[in-house]
Short mmCIF file of C-alpha atoms in Angstrom, two decimals:
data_model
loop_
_atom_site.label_atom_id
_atom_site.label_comp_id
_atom_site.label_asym_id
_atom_site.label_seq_id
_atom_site.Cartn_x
_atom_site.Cartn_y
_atom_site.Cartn_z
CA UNK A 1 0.00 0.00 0.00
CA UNK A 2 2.58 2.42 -0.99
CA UNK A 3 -0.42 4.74 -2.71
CA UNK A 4 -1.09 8.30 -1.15
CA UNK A 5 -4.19 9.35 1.00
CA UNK A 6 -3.85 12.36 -1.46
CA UNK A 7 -4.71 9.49 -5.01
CA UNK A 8 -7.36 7.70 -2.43
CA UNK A 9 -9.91 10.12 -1.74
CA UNK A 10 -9.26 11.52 -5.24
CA UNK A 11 -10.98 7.98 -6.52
CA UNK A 12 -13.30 7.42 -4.15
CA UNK A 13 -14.50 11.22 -5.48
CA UNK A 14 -14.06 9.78 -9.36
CA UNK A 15 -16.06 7.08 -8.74
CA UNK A 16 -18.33 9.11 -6.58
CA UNK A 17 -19.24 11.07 -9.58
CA UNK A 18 -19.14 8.33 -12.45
CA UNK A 19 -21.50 5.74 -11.16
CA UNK A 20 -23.98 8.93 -10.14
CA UNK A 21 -23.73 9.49 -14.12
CA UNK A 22 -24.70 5.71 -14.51
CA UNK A 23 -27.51 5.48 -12.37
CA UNK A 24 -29.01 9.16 -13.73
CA UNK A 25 -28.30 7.38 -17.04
CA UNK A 26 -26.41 9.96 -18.58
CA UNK A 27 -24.55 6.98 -20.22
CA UNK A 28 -22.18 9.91 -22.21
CA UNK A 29 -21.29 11.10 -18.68
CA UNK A 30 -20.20 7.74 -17.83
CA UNK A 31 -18.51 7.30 -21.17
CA UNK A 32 -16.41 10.28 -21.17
CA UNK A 33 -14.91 9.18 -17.75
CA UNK A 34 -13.32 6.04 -20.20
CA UNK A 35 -10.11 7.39 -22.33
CA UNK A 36 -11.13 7.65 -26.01
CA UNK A 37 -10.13 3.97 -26.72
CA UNK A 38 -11.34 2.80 -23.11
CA UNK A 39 -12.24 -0.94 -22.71
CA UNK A 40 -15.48 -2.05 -20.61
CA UNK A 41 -16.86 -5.01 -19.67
CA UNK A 42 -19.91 -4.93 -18.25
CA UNK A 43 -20.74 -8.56 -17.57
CA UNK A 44 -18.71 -11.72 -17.43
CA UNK A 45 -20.91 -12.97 -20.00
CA UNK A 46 -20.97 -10.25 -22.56
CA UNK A 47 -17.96 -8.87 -24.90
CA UNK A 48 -16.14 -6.19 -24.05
CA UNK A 49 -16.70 -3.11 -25.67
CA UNK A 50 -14.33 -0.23 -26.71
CA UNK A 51 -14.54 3.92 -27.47
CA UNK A 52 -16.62 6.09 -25.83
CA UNK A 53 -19.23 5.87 -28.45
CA UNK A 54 -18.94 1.64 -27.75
CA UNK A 55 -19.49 1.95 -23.92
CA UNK A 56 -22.09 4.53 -24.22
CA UNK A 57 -24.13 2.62 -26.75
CA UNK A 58 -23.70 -0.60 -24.94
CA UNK A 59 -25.56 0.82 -21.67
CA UNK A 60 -28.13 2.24 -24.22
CA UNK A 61 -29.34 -1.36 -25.18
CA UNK A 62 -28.77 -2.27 -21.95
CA UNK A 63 -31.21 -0.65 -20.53
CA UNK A 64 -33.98 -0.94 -23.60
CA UNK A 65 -33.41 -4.29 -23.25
CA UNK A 66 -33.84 -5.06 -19.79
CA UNK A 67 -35.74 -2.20 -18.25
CA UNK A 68 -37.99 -0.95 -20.83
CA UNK A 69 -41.26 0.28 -19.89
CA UNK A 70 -40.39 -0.34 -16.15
CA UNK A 71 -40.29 2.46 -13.71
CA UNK A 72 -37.29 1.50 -11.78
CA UNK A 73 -33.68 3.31 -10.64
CA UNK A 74 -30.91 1.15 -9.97
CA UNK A 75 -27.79 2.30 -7.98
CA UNK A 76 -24.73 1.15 -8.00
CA UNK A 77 -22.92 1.23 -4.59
CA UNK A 78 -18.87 0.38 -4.45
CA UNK A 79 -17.10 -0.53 -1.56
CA UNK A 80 -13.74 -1.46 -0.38
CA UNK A 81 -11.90 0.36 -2.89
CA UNK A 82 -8.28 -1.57 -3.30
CA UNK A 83 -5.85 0.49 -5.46
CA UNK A 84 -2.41 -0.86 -6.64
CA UNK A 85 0.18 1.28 -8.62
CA UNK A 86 1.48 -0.03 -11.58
CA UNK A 87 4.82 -0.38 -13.20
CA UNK A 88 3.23 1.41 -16.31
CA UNK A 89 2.17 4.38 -13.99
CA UNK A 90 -1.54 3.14 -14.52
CA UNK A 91 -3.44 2.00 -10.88
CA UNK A 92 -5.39 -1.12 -10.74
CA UNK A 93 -8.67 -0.71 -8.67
CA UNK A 94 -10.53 -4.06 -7.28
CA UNK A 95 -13.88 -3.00 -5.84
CA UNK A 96 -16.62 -4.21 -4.12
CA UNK A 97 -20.21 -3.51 -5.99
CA UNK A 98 -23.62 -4.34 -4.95
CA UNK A 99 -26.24 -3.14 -7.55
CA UNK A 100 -29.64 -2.23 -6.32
CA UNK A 101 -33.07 -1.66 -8.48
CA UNK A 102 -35.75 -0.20 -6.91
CA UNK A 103 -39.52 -0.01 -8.18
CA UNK A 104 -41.89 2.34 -8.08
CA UNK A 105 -43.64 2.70 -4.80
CA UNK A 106 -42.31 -0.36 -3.37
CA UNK A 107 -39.82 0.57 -1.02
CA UNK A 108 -37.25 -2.45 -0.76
CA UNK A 109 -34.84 -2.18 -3.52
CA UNK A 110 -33.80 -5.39 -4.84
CA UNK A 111 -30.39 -6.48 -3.59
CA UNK A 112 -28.06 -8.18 -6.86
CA UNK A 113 -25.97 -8.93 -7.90
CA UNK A 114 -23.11 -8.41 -5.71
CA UNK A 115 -19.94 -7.86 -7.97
CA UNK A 116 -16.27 -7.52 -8.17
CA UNK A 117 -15.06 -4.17 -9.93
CA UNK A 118 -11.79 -4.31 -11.97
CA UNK A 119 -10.54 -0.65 -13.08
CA UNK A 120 -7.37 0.61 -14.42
CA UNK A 121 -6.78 4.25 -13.93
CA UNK A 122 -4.52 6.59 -16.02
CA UNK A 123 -4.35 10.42 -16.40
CA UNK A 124 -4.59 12.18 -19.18
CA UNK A 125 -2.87 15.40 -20.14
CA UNK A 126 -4.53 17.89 -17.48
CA UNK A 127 -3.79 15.29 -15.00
CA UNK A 128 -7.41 14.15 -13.97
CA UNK A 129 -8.40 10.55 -13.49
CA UNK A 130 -9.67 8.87 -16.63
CA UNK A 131 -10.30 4.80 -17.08
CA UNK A 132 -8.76 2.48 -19.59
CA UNK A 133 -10.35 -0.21 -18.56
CA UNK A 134 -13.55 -1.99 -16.18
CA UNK A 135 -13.96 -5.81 -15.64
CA UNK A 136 -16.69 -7.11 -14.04
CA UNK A 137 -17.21 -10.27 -12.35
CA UNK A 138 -20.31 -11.66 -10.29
CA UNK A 139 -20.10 -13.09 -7.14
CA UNK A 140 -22.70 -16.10 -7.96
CA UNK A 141 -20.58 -17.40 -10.78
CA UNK A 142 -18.54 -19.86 -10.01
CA UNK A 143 -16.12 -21.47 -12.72
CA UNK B 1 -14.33 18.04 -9.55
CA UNK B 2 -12.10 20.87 -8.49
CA UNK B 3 -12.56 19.07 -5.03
CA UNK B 4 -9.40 18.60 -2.88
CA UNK B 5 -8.99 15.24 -1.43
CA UNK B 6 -8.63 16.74 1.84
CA UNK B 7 -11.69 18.22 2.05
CA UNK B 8 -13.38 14.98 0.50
CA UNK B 9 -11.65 12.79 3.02
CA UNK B 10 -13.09 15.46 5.92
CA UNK B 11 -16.39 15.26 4.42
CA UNK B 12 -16.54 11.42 4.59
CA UNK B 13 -15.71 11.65 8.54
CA UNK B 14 -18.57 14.00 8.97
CA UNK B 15 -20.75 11.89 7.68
CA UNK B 16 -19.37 9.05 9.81
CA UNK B 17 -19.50 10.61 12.89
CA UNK B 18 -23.00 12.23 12.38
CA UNK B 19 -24.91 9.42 10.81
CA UNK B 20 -23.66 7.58 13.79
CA UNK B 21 -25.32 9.58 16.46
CA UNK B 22 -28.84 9.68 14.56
CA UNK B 23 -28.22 5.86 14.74
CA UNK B 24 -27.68 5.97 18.12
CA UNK B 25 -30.85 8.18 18.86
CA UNK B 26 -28.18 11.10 19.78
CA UNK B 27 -30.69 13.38 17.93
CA UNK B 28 -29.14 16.63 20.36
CA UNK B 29 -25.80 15.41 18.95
CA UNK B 30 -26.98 14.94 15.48
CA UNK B 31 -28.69 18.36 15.39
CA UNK B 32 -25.53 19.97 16.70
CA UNK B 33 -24.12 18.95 13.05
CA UNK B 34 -26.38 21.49 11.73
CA UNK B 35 -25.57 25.40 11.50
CA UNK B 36 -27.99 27.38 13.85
CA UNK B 37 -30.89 27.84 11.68
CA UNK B 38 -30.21 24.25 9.87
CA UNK B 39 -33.02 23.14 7.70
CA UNK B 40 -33.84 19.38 7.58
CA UNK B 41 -36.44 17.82 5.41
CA UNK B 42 -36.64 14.46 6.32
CA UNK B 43 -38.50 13.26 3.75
CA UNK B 44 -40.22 14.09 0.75
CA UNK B 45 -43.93 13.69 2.12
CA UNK B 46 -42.99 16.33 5.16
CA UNK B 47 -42.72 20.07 5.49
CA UNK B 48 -39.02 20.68 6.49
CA UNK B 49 -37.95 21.94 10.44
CA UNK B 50 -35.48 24.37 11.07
CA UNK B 51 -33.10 25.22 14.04
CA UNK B 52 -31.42 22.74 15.85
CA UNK B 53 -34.20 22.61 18.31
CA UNK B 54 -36.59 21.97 16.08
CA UNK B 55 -34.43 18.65 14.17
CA UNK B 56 -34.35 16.96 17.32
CA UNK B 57 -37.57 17.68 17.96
CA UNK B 58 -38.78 16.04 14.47
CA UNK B 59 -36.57 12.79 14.60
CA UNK B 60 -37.97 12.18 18.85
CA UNK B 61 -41.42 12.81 17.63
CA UNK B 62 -40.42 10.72 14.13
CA UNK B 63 -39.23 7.65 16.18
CA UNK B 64 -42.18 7.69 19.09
CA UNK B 65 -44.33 7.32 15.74
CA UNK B 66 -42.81 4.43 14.35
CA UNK B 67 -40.79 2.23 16.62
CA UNK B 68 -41.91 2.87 19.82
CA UNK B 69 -42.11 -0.34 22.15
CA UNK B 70 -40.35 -2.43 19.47
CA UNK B 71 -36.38 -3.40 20.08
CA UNK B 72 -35.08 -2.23 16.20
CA UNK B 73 -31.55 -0.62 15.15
CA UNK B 74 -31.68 1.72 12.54
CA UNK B 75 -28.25 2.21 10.10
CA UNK B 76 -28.59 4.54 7.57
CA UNK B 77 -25.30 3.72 5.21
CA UNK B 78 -23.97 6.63 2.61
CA UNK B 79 -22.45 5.83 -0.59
CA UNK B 80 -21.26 7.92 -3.25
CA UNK B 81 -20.53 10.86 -1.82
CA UNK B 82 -19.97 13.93 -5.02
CA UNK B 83 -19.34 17.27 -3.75
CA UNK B 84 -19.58 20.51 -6.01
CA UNK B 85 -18.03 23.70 -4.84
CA UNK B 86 -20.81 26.39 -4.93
CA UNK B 87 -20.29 29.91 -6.26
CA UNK B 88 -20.86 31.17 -2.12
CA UNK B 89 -18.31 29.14 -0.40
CA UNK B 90 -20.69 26.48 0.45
CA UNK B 91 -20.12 22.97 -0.39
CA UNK B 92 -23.10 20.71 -1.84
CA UNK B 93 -22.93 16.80 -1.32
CA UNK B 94 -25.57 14.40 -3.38
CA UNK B 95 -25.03 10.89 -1.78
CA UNK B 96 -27.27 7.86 -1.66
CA UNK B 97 -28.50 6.19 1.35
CA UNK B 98 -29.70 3.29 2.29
CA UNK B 99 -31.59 2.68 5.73
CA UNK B 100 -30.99 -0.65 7.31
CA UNK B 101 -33.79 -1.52 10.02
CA UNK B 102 -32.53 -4.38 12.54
CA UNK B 103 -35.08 -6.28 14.74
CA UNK B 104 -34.28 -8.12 17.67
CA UNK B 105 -32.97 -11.36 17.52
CA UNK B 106 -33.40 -11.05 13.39
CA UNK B 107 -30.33 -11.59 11.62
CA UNK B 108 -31.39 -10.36 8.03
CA UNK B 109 -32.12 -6.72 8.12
CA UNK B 110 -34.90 -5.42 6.58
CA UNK B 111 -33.49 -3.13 3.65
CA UNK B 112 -34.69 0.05 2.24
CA UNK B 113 -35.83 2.81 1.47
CA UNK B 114 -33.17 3.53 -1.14
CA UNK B 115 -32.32 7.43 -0.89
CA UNK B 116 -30.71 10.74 -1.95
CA UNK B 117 -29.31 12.32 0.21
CA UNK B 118 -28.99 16.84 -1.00
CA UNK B 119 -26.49 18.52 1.59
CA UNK B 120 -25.51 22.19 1.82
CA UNK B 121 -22.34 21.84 3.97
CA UNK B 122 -20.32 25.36 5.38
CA UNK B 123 -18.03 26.64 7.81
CA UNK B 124 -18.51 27.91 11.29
CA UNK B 125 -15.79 30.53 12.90
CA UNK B 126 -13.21 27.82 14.11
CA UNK B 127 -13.55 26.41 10.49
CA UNK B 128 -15.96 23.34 11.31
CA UNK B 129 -18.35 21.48 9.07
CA UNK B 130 -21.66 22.37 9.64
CA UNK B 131 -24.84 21.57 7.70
CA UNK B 132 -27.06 24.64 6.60
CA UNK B 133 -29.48 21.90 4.84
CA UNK B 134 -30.64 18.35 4.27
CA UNK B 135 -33.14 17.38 2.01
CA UNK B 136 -33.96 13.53 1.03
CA UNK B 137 -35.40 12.17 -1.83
CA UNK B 138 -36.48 8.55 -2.03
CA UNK B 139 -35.72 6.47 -5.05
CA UNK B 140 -39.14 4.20 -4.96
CA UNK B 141 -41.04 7.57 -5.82
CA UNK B 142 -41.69 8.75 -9.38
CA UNK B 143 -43.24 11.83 -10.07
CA UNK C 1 -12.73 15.37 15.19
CA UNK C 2 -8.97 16.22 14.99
CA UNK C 3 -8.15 13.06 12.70
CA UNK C 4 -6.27 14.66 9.30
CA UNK C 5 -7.56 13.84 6.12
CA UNK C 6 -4.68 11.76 5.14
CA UNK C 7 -4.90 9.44 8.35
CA UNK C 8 -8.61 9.16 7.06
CA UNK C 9 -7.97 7.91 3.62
CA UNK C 10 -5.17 5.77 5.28
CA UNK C 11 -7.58 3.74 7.25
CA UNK C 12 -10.28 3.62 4.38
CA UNK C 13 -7.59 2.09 2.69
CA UNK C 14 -6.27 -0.43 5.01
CA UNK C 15 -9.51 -1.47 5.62
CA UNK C 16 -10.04 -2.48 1.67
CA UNK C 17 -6.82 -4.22 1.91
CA UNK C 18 -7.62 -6.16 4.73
CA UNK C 19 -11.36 -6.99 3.84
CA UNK C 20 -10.27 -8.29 0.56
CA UNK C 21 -8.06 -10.38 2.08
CA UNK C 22 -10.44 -12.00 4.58
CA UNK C 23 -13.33 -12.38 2.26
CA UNK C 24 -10.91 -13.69 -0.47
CA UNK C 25 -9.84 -16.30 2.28
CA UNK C 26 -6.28 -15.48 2.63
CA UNK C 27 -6.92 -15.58 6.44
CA UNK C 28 -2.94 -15.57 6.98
CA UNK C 29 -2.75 -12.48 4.98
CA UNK C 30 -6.40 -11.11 6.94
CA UNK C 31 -4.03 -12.11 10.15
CA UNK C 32 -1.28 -10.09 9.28
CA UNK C 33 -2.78 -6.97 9.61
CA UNK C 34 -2.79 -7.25 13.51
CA UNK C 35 -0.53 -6.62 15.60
CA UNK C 36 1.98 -9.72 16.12
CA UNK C 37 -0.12 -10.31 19.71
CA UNK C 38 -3.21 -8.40 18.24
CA UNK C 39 -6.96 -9.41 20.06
CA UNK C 40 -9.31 -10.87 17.73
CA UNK C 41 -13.26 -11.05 18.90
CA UNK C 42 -14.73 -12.31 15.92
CA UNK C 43 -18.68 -12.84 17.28
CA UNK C 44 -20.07 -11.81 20.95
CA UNK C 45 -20.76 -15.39 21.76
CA UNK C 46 -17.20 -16.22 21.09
CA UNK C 47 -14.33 -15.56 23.51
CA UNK C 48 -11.42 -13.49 21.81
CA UNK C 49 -8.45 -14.81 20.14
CA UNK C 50 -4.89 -13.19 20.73
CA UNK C 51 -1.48 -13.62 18.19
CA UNK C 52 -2.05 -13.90 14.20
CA UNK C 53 -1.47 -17.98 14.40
CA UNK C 54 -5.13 -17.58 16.66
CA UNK C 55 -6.49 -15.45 14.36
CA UNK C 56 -6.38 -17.15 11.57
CA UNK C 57 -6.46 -20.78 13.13
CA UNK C 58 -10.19 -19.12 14.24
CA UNK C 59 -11.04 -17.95 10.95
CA UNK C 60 -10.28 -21.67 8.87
CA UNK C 61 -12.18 -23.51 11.89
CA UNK C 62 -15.25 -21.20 11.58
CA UNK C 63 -15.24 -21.66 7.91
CA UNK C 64 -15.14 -25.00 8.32
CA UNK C 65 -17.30 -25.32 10.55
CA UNK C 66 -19.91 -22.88 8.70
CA UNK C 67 -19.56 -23.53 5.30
CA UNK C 68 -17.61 -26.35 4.33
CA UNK C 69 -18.98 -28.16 0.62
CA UNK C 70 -20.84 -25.06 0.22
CA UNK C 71 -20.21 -22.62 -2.74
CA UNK C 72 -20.29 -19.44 -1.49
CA UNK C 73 -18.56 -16.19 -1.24
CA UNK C 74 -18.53 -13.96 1.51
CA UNK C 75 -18.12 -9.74 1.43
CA UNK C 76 -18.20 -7.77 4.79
CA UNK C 77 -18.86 -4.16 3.53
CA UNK C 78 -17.53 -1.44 5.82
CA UNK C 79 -19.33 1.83 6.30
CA UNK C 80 -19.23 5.05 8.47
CA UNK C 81 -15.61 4.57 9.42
CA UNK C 82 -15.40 6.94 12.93
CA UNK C 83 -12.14 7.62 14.06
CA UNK C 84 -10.89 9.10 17.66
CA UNK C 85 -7.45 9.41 18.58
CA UNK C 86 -6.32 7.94 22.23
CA UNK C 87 -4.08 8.89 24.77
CA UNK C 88 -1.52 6.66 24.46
CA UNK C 89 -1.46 7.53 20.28
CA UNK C 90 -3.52 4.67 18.96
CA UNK C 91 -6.48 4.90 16.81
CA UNK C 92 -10.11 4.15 18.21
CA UNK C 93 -11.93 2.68 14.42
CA UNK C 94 -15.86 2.48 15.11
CA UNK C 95 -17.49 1.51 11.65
CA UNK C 96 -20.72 -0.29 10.14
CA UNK C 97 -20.53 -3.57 8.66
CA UNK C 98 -22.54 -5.71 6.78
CA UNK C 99 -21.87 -9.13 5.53
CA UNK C 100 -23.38 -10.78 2.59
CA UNK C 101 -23.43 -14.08 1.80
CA UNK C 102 -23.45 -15.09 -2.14
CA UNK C 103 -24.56 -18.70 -3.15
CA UNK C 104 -23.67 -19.78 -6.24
CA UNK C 105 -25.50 -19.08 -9.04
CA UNK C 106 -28.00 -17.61 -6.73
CA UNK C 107 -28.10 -13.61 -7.88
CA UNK C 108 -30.08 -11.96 -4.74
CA UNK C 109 -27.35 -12.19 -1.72
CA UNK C 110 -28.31 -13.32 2.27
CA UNK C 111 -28.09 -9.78 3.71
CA UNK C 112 -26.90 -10.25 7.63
CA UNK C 113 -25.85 -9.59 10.19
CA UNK C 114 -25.19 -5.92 10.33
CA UNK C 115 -22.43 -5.84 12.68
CA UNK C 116 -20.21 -2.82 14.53
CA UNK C 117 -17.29 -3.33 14.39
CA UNK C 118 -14.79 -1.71 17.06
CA UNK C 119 -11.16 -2.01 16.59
CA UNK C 120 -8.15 0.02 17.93
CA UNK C 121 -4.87 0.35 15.32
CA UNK C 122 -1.62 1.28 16.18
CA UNK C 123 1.61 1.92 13.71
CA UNK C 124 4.34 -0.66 13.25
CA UNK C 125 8.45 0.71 13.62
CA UNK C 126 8.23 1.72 9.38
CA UNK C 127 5.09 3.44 10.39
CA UNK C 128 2.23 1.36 8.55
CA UNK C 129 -0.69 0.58 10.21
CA UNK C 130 -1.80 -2.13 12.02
CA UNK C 131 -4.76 -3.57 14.30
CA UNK C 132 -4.29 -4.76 18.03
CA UNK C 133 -7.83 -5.17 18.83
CA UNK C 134 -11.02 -6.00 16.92
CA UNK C 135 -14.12 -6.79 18.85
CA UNK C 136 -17.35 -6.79 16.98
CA UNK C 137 -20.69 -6.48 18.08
CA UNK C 138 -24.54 -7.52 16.27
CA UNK C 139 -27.27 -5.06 15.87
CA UNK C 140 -30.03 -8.03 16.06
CA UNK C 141 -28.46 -9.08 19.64
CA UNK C 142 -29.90 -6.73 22.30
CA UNK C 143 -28.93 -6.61 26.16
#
């Protein structure tokens, strides 16, 4: 754990404000906080995809997909952030995630899947935090 | 996010330590968080209180109402914390939160509502966090 | 609340490290993280067990005992981390935690106990932190 307290808070804050983008579903907003050629996995069982343009159109059909016509919000909570610095200067991030969907008017969200978050962080020129990369894995699966 | 990490780091222990005296039932304590004239809206369906009187007067009144007689534990976890400098010094925090309700002798909680959590956070003379407002939104109602 | 920022993020950190560890079953490596005759109390209605061999002797035998043939993971999410700084220079840690069990191929986790979970750290001769006491508590379990 040779990172700073200084690079800690400063994700917790990133990630603070990119998975609020998600669940508002301003899936641009989430997209631009990938670098231009960013990679993202969203499921173990799906391809990953690449570009902003990729990830945001990904979570698009997503969504139609799954939640279409349904008045839900889903939330996205991360815990146990885990950073590691790189030899490359990048930092791997291994979260904890446990997604939530709630329904209108019924006031227990739906708790699932709990997931495993696998980031790598870089900076681009300004110096702010940008992703190359998210991995996800699901706690039920099993290999 | 022209955040710093210190100040996002401070934040988070703010939280901690005042979310744990509402879950306590320190509501004197947890009012104390607030500036003088603090507004609180508990939730959406209720006028909000002001003054710190008149928050610890709302969450005794709030908790007669619903739990009294039973043997519960309330824990209302934050997640997500984003902060946003505002143009008057004042720093605003959008969070989620969700409330954990514990019965006696029940291991699974019962989970939910699924919040938002809208903070106005400033400064008192010493340079202390204080809340000037608290408003929550709850995710299982749509307008 | 005279903890600095950076001792904040520290802990935050450690306490990612170490929760990884233990959920990820490296109980040596969860052991390590005490102090070399550190004070585990894993459950009220267990006595406590002292040096990092006990610790992590306890943890294999409760697995064992709990959920041996079974295919499950295990997350303990941490939240509200309060710190207070003793006397004699240690750390008081006072934090929310909730454990989730995951069954394979089972998407909606067990949700329970929520847990407090009071620990005191100390720092090591290079200065990194580490734990000499953990005693942890259950919210369902009244006096």
């Amino acid at each position: 754990m040779t990172i700073s307290s200084d690079l800690y808070a400063e994700v917790l804050h990133f990630y603070a404000d990119q998975m609020q983008r998600l669940d508002n579903r301003d899936f641009t907003g989430y997209a631009n906080t990938f670098t231009k050629d960013g990679e993202f996995q969203h499921s173990p069982t799906l391809p990953a995809v690449y570009t902003r343009d990729g990830i945001s159109e990904t979570l698009v059909e997503f969504h139609q997909q799954r939640f279409a016509g349904q008045q839900i919000r889903r939330r996205h909570w991360f815990g146990h952030v885990a950073l590691t610095e790189q030899e490359d200067g990048s930092i791997a991030a291994t979260s904890y995630c446990l997604v939530l969907t709630i329904r209108a008017d019924v006031k227990e969200p739906e708790v699932g899947p709990s997931c495993v978050v696998n980031d790598v962080l870089v900076r681009d020129e300004p110096g702010n935090l940008l992703m190359r990369s998210r991995r996800i894995s699901h706690d039920q699966l099993f290999d």
